[in-house]
CSV table of C-alpha atoms in Angstrom, one decimal:
chain,number,residue,atom,x,y,z
A,337,UNK,CA,111.2,112.1,106.9
A,338,UNK,CA,112.6,111.9,104.0
A,339,UNK,CA,116.8,111.3,104.3
A,340,UNK,CA,117.4,114.1,101.9
A,341,UNK,CA,115.3,116.5,104.0
A,342,UNK,CA,118.4,115.5,106.8
A,343,UNK,CA,121.3,115.1,104.6
A,344,UNK,CA,121.4,119.3,104.5
A,345,UNK,CA,125.0,121.1,105.2
A,346,UNK,CA,123.0,123.0,108.2
A,347,UNK,CA,122.2,119.4,109.7
A,348,UNK,CA,125.9,118.2,109.5
A,349,UNK,CA,127.0,116.7,113.0
A,350,UNK,CA,130.1,114.9,112.3
A,351,UNK,CA,132.9,114.5,109.6
A,352,UNK,CA,136.1,114.1,108.4
A,353,UNK,CA,138.6,116.5,110.0
A,354,UNK,CA,139.9,119.1,107.6
A,355,UNK,CA,143.7,118.3,109.5
A,356,UNK,CA,143.2,115.0,107.7
A,357,UNK,CA,144.4,114.9,104.2
A,358,UNK,CA,142.3,113.6,101.3
A,359,UNK,CA,144.9,110.8,100.4
A,360,UNK,CA,143.4,107.7,100.8
A,361,UNK,CA,145.4,105.5,103.9
A,362,UNK,CA,147.3,102.1,103.0
A,363,UNK,CA,146.4,100.8,106.3
A,364,UNK,CA,144.6,97.4,105.9
A,365,UNK,CA,140.7,97.8,106.3
A,366,UNK,CA,139.6,98.1,109.7
A,367,UNK,CA,143.2,99.2,110.9
A,368,UNK,CA,143.1,101.0,114.7
A,369,UNK,CA,146.1,103.3,112.7
A,370,UNK,CA,143.3,105.2,110.7
A,371,UNK,CA,141.1,105.8,113.9
A,372,UNK,CA,144.0,106.9,115.6
A,373,UNK,CA,144.9,109.1,113.1
A,374,UNK,CA,141.6,110.6,112.9
A,375,UNK,CA,141.3,111.5,116.9
A,376,UNK,CA,144.5,113.1,116.8
A,377,UNK,CA,143.6,115.3,113.7
A,378,UNK,CA,140.2,116.0,115.8
A,379,UNK,CA,142.2,117.4,118.6
A,380,UNK,CA,144.6,119.5,116.8
A,381,UNK,CA,141.4,120.9,115.3
A,382,UNK,CA,139.9,121.4,118.4
A,383,UNK,CA,142.7,123.1,120.1
A,384,UNK,CA,143.4,125.1,116.9
A,385,UNK,CA,147.3,124.4,116.9
A,386,UNK,CA,147.7,123.0,113.0
A,387,UNK,CA,150.2,125.5,112.3
A,388,UNK,CA,152.1,124.9,115.8
A,389,UNK,CA,152.3,120.9,115.9
A,390,UNK,CA,155.1,119.0,114.8
A,391,UNK,CA,154.9,114.9,114.3
A,392,UNK,CA,157.4,112.6,114.6
A,393,UNK,CA,156.6,109.7,112.5
A,394,UNK,CA,158.7,105.9,113.1
A,395,UNK,CA,159.3,103.0,111.1
A,396,UNK,CA,156.2,100.6,110.9
A,397,UNK,CA,153.4,101.0,109.4
A,398,UNK,CA,152.4,104.5,110.4
A,399,UNK,CA,155.7,105.6,108.8
A,400,UNK,CA,153.7,107.0,106.1
A,401,UNK,CA,151.6,109.2,109.1
A,402,UNK,CA,152.6,112.3,106.9
A,403,UNK,CA,150.7,111.8,104.1
A,404,UNK,CA,147.8,111.6,106.2
A,405,UNK,CA,147.9,114.6,108.6
A,406,UNK,CA,148.0,118.3,107.6
A,407,UNK,CA,151.2,119.4,109.8
A,408,UNK,CA,154.7,119.5,110.3
A,409,UNK,CA,156.3,115.9,110.4
A,410,UNK,CA,159.6,114.2,110.8
A,411,UNK,CA,160.4,110.8,110.3
A,412,UNK,CA,162.7,109.2,112.7
A,413,UNK,CA,165.2,106.3,112.4
A,414,UNK,CA,163.8,102.9,113.9
A,415,UNK,CA,163.3,103.4,117.3
A,416,UNK,CA,164.6,107.2,117.3
A,417,UNK,CA,161.2,109.2,117.5
A,418,UNK,CA,161.6,110.2,121.0
A,419,UNK,CA,165.4,111.6,120.6
A,420,UNK,CA,164.2,113.5,117.5
A,421,UNK,CA,161.2,114.8,119.2
A,422,UNK,CA,163.4,116.0,122.4
A,423,UNK,CA,166.0,117.9,119.8
A,424,UNK,CA,162.6,119.4,118.2
A,425,UNK,CA,161.0,120.4,121.1
A,426,UNK,CA,164.2,121.9,122.6
A,427,UNK,CA,164.7,123.7,119.3
A,428,UNK,CA,161.0,124.9,119.4
A,429,UNK,CA,159.7,125.1,122.7
A,430,UNK,CA,156.7,127.2,121.6
A,431,UNK,CA,155.5,123.9,119.3
A,432,UNK,CA,153.4,121.1,120.0
A,433,UNK,CA,156.0,117.8,119.4
A,434,UNK,CA,154.1,114.3,119.8
A,435,UNK,CA,155.8,110.7,118.6
A,436,UNK,CA,153.5,108.2,117.0
A,437,UNK,CA,155.3,104.6,117.5
A,438,UNK,CA,154.3,101.0,117.5
A,439,UNK,CA,155.4,98.4,120.1
A,440,UNK,CA,158.5,97.0,117.9
A,441,UNK,CA,159.5,100.7,117.3
A,442,UNK,CA,159.0,101.8,120.7
A,443,UNK,CA,160.1,98.9,123.0
A,444,UNK,CA,162.7,97.0,121.2
A,445,UNK,CA,165.1,99.1,119.1
A,446,UNK,CA,163.8,102.3,120.9
A,447,UNK,CA,163.8,101.0,124.4
A,448,UNK,CA,166.5,103.3,125.2
A,449,UNK,CA,165.5,106.5,123.4
A,450,UNK,CA,162.1,105.9,125.3
A,451,UNK,CA,163.1,105.4,128.7
A,452,UNK,CA,166.0,108.0,128.6
A,453,UNK,CA,163.3,110.7,127.3
A,454,UNK,CA,160.6,109.7,129.5
A,455,UNK,CA,163.1,109.6,132.4
A,456,UNK,CA,164.3,113.1,131.6
A,457,UNK,CA,160.6,114.7,131.4
A,458,UNK,CA,160.8,116.2,127.7
A,459,UNK,CA,157.5,118.2,127.4
A,460,UNK,CA,156.7,116.0,124.5
A,461,UNK,CA,153.8,113.7,123.7
A,462,UNK,CA,154.6,110.1,123.0
A,463,UNK,CA,151.3,107.7,121.2
A,464,UNK,CA,152.1,104.5,121.3
A,465,UNK,CA,150.2,101.7,119.3
A,466,UNK,CA,150.2,98.5,120.9
A,467,UNK,CA,149.1,95.8,118.3
A,468,UNK,CA,151.3,93.2,120.0
A,469,UNK,CA,153.2,92.2,116.6
A,470,UNK,CA,155.1,93.3,113.9
A,471,UNK,CA,152.5,94.4,111.6
A,472,UNK,CA,154.3,95.8,108.4
A,473,UNK,CA,156.8,93.3,108.2
A,474,UNK,CA,154.5,90.5,108.4
A,475,UNK,CA,153.5,89.9,112.0
A,476,UNK,CA,156.4,88.5,113.8
A,477,UNK,CA,156.8,88.3,117.4
A,478,UNK,CA,157.5,91.8,119.2
A,479,UNK,CA,158.5,92.5,122.8
A,480,UNK,CA,155.1,92.9,123.8
A,481,UNK,CA,153.5,89.5,122.1
A,482,UNK,CA,151.2,87.7,124.7
A,483,UNK,CA,152.6,84.5,126.3
A,484,UNK,CA,151.2,81.7,124.1
A,485,UNK,CA,150.1,84.4,121.1
A,486,UNK,CA,150.8,82.4,117.5
A,487,UNK,CA,152.8,84.9,115.1
A,488,UNK,CA,154.8,84.5,112.2
A,489,UNK,CA,158.4,84.1,114.0
A,490,UNK,CA,156.3,82.3,117.5
A,491,UNK,CA,154.6,79.5,115.1
A,492,UNK,CA,153.8,77.4,118.3
A,493,UNK,CA,152.9,80.3,120.3
A,494,UNK,CA,155.3,82.7,122.3
A,495,UNK,CA,157.3,80.8,125.2
A,496,UNK,CA,158.8,82.4,127.8
A,497,UNK,CA,161.7,80.2,128.4
A,498,UNK,CA,162.9,80.9,124.9
A,499,UNK,CA,161.7,84.4,124.1
A,500,UNK,CA,161.1,85.9,127.4
A,501,UNK,CA,158.3,87.9,129.0
A,502,UNK,CA,156.0,90.4,127.5
A,503,UNK,CA,157.1,93.8,128.1
A,504,UNK,CA,154.8,96.1,130.3
A,505,UNK,CA,156.5,99.6,129.0
A,506,UNK,CA,153.5,101.7,129.8
A,507,UNK,CA,154.1,100.1,133.3
A,508,UNK,CA,157.6,100.9,133.3
A,509,UNK,CA,157.4,104.5,132.0
A,510,UNK,CA,154.8,105.1,134.8
A,511,UNK,CA,157.8,104.6,137.4
A,512,UNK,CA,159.4,107.5,136.2
A,513,UNK,CA,159.7,110.6,137.5
A,514,UNK,CA,159.9,112.7,133.9
A,515,UNK,CA,156.4,111.3,133.2
A,516,UNK,CA,153.4,113.4,134.2
A,517,UNK,CA,150.6,111.5,132.1
A,518,UNK,CA,150.5,107.7,131.2
A,519,UNK,CA,147.7,105.5,130.0
A,520,UNK,CA,146.3,103.2,128.5
A,521,UNK,CA,143.6,103.4,126.1
A,522,UNK,CA,141.8,101.6,123.2
A,523,UNK,CA,139.8,102.5,120.0
A,524,UNK,CA,137.1,99.8,119.0
A,525,UNK,CA,134.2,101.3,120.3
A,526,UNK,CA,132.5,104.8,119.8
A,527,UNK,CA,133.0,105.3,123.7
A,528,UNK,CA,136.8,103.9,124.0
A,529,UNK,CA,137.4,106.5,120.8
A,530,UNK,CA,135.7,109.4,122.9
A,531,UNK,CA,137.7,108.5,125.8
A,532,UNK,CA,141.3,108.4,123.8
A,533,UNK,CA,140.4,111.7,122.5
A,534,UNK,CA,140.1,113.0,125.5
A,535,UNK,CA,143.5,111.6,127.0
A,536,UNK,CA,145.5,112.7,123.5
A,537,UNK,CA,144.0,116.2,124.5
A,538,UNK,CA,145.0,116.0,128.0
A,539,UNK,CA,148.6,114.9,126.6
A,540,UNK,CA,148.8,118.1,124.2
A,541,UNK,CA,147.6,120.3,127.2
A,542,UNK,CA,150.2,119.0,129.8
A,543,UNK,CA,153.1,119.6,126.8
A,544,UNK,CA,152.0,122.9,126.5
A,545,UNK,CA,152.0,123.4,130.2
A,546,UNK,CA,155.6,122.0,130.6
A,547,UNK,CA,154.8,119.3,132.8
A,548,UNK,CA,156.8,116.6,131.5
A,549,UNK,CA,156.2,113.8,129.3
A,550,UNK,CA,152.7,112.1,128.2
A,551,UNK,CA,152.8,108.9,127.6
A,552,UNK,CA,149.8,107.0,125.7
A,553,UNK,CA,149.3,103.6,125.0
A,554,UNK,CA,146.2,103.0,122.4
A,555,UNK,CA,145.9,98.9,122.7
A,556,UNK,CA,144.9,98.2,119.0
A,557,UNK,CA,144.2,95.5,116.6
A,558,UNK,CA,146.2,94.2,113.3
A,559,UNK,CA,143.5,92.1,111.7
A,560,UNK,CA,145.7,91.2,108.7
A,561,UNK,CA,148.9,90.1,111.0
A,562,UNK,CA,146.6,88.2,113.5
A,563,UNK,CA,144.5,86.6,110.8
A,564,UNK,CA,141.1,88.0,111.7
A,565,UNK,CA,138.6,89.8,110.0
A,566,UNK,CA,138.7,93.5,111.5
A,567,UNK,CA,135.6,92.9,113.9
A,568,UNK,CA,136.9,89.6,115.2
A,569,UNK,CA,140.1,91.0,115.6
A,570,UNK,CA,138.7,93.8,118.0
A,571,UNK,CA,137.3,91.0,119.7
A,572,UNK,CA,140.1,89.2,120.1
A,573,UNK,CA,141.6,92.4,121.3
A,574,UNK,CA,139.0,92.4,124.1
A,575,UNK,CA,139.4,89.2,124.9
A,576,UNK,CA,143.1,88.8,125.0
A,577,UNK,CA,145.0,91.9,124.8
A,578,UNK,CA,142.9,93.6,127.6
A,579,UNK,CA,143.4,91.3,130.6
A,580,UNK,CA,147.1,91.7,130.4
A,581,UNK,CA,147.2,95.1,129.4
A,582,UNK,CA,144.1,96.6,131.5
A,583,UNK,CA,142.7,100.2,130.3
A,584,UNK,CA,142.8,103.3,132.0
A,585,UNK,CA,145.1,106.0,133.6
A,586,UNK,CA,148.5,104.4,135.4
A,587,UNK,CA,149.5,108.0,136.2
A,588,UNK,CA,148.2,111.5,136.3
A,589,UNK,CA,150.0,114.1,138.2
B,438,UNK,CA,112.9,115.1,121.8
B,439,UNK,CA,113.5,112.5,119.1
B,440,UNK,CA,116.5,112.3,116.8
B,441,UNK,CA,116.2,111.6,113.3
B,442,UNK,CA,119.5,110.6,111.6
B,443,UNK,CA,121.1,109.8,108.2
B,444,UNK,CA,125.0,109.3,106.7
B,445,UNK,CA,126.8,109.7,103.8
B,446,UNK,CA,129.4,107.2,103.2
B,447,UNK,CA,132.3,108.2,100.8
B,448,UNK,CA,131.9,104.6,98.7
B,449,UNK,CA,135.1,105.2,96.9
B,450,UNK,CA,137.1,105.5,100.2
B,451,UNK,CA,135.3,102.7,102.1
B,452,UNK,CA,137.3,99.8,102.9
B,453,UNK,CA,134.3,97.6,103.8
B,454,UNK,CA,136.1,96.9,107.3
B,455,UNK,CA,132.8,96.7,108.8
B,456,UNK,CA,133.4,98.3,112.3
B,457,UNK,CA,130.9,100.4,111.6
B,458,UNK,CA,128.3,97.6,111.5
B,459,UNK,CA,129.3,96.3,114.6
B,460,UNK,CA,129.0,99.5,116.4
B,461,UNK,CA,125.7,100.5,115.4
B,462,UNK,CA,123.5,100.3,118.5
B,463,UNK,CA,120.3,100.3,116.1
B,464,UNK,CA,121.4,98.0,113.4
B,465,UNK,CA,121.1,100.9,110.6
B,466,UNK,CA,124.3,100.3,108.9
B,467,UNK,CA,125.2,97.3,106.9
B,468,UNK,CA,127.5,96.6,104.2
B,469,UNK,CA,126.5,96.2,100.4
B,470,UNK,CA,127.0,93.5,97.9
B,471,UNK,CA,128.1,95.5,95.4
B,472,UNK,CA,131.8,96.4,95.5
B,473,UNK,CA,133.4,99.8,95.2
B,474,UNK,CA,136.3,100.0,92.2
B,475,UNK,CA,138.8,98.3,94.9
B,476,UNK,CA,136.7,95.3,95.4
B,477,UNK,CA,135.3,96.5,98.8
B,478,UNK,CA,131.9,96.4,99.7
B,479,UNK,CA,130.6,99.5,101.5
B,480,UNK,CA,128.5,100.7,104.4
B,481,UNK,CA,125.6,102.1,103.4
B,482,UNK,CA,122.0,102.7,105.7
B,483,UNK,CA,120.0,99.2,105.4
B,484,UNK,CA,117.3,100.6,107.4
B,485,UNK,CA,117.5,104.6,107.1
B,486,UNK,CA,114.4,105.1,109.3
B,487,UNK,CA,115.9,103.8,112.3
B,488,UNK,CA,118.8,106.0,112.5
B,489,UNK,CA,119.1,108.6,115.3
B,490,UNK,CA,122.3,110.2,114.2
B,491,UNK,CA,124.4,109.1,117.4
B,492,UNK,CA,127.7,109.5,115.0
B,493,UNK,CA,129.2,106.0,116.3
B,494,UNK,CA,129.6,104.5,113.0
B,495,UNK,CA,131.4,107.5,111.7
B,496,UNK,CA,133.6,108.0,115.4
B,497,UNK,CA,134.8,104.5,114.8
B,498,UNK,CA,135.6,104.8,111.0
B,499,UNK,CA,139.5,104.5,110.7
B,500,UNK,CA,139.3,105.7,106.7
B,501,UNK,CA,136.7,108.8,108.0
B,502,UNK,CA,134.3,107.7,105.0
B,503,UNK,CA,131.4,108.4,107.0
B,504,UNK,CA,129.5,112.2,107.4
B,505,UNK,CA,126.5,112.2,109.9
B,506,UNK,CA,123.4,114.5,109.6
B,507,UNK,CA,120.5,114.8,112.5
B,508,UNK,CA,117.6,116.6,113.2
B,509,UNK,CA,115.3,117.1,115.9
B,510,UNK,CA,111.7,115.9,115.2
């Protein structure tokens, strides 16, 4: 069969979600951010909540997320996204409010906001993109950098006697009464993307049902920060990050 | 029932990261030798006859540049 006979509107099975804008993303080739934006857009489209969703964008590479998803956005000061999400959700209780944060944002400067918002059980969704470094500023060590991992600020590898231990913030928030759903996902393969999408959908539904805070960690790659090609970065992530940050649900109540 | 598929790539938006090629179960998707106006190679169907329209390439594409079509044959 000729390709031109297949490429017809009635045969289309997958394409770009209309919730995504036509703006070309500024992310590096192969960056996980683009994939995570896409699956959030697809969940919003499937649930029909485009008019009712408010995103809180962080400081970091994803600061420009408001250029890429056709929803309402607010931009928070560094680390303060859960506090801003708390206010937004309390003022507009019928809206779906989510934060989109990186590991430096959520686990360094924003640790207090993250833990207290989760402990209060605010009906928000926290999407936490963990690439184990500060990607935007040039690949410095973050709280979630692995022991021995080489970064711009730990050129001989992270030393626990000097830099402390990697902070498993997802495991921490799973212990808090306020969280209803805590999970760790990834987006490097098609299967992983589909699982992550289900997790995002469940989190949005929890938020509508007033069950508490849903916290989704997405273990991601930062190929430019790690100085690897996109495909090699995904492989490095599977070999090094997954053993320390194992995928799966940590809490589901 | 067999499936026949095809993809259309938005060539100007493609950044040539190659995540789609690594996720294609039948090695249909490859990167071009030529580059787009930004200097990136682009995804294309190197073996269109083998495509099953599984949507794996489009699902993992960070820039959402791949549209997938599929028919039953």
